[in-house]
XYZ file of C-alpha atoms in Angstrom:
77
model
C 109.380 56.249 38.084
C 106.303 58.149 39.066
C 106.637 62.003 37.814
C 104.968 65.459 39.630
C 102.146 65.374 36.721
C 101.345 61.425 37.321
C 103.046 59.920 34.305
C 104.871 56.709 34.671
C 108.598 56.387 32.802
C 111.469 53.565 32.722
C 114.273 53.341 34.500
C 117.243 55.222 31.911
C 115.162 57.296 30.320
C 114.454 60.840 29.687
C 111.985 63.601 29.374
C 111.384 67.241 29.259
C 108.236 68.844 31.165
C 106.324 71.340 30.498
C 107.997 73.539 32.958
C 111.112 72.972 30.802
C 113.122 70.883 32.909
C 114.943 68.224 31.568
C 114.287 64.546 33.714
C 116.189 61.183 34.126
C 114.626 57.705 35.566
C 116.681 56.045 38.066
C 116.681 52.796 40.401
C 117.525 55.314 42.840
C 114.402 58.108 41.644
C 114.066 61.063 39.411
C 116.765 63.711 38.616
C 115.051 66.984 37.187
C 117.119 70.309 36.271
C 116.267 73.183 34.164
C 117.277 72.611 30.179
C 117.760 76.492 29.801
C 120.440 79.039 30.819
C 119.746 82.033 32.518
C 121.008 85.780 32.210
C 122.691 87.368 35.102
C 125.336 89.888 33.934
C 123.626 92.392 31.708
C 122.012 95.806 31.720
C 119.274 95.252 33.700
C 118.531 99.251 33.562
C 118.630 99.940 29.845
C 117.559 95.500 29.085
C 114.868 93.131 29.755
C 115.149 89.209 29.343
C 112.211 87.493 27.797
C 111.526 83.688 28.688
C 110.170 81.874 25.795
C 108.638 78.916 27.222
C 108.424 77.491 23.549
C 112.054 77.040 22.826
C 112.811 76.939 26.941
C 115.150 79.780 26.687
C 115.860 83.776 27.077
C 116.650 86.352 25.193
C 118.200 89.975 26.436
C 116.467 92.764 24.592
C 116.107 96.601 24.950
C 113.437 98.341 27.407
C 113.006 100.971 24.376
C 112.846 98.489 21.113
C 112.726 94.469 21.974
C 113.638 93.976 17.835
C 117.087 95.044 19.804
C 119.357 92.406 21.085
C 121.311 93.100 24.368
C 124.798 91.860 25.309
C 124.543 89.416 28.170
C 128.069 88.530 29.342
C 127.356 85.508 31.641
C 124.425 83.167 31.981
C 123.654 79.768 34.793
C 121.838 77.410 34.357
């Protein structure tokens, strides 16, 4: 399989890009989602969520002091 960046990988395997998606190689092509989940039910007023592209994930902290974790109460991804 031929991948977005040029990079050539076997059929069965695996790999994460740089855009944090996670990728299979198939006979049939390549199968790409994200490898993070995503916030959705929080308080978007009083919170903001943070991608870290390092670890590929989110965190939910306070407008007013982001050493503050927020409650997030559902996530997709």
């Amino acid at each position: 399989c031929l991948d977005e960046e040029g990079k050539v990988h076997e059929f069965h395997s695996s790999w994460r890009t740089n855009d944090c998606n996670d990728c299979s190689c198939y006979r049939s092509g390549i199968s790409c989602c994200t490898s993070y989940m995503t916030p959705v039910n929080y308080d978007k007023e009083k919170c903001d969520s943070i991608f870290n592209k390092e670890t590929c994930s989110y965190k939910v902290v306070e407008k007013d002091d982001y050493s503050k974790e927020c409650p997030v109460h559902s996530w997709v991804g």
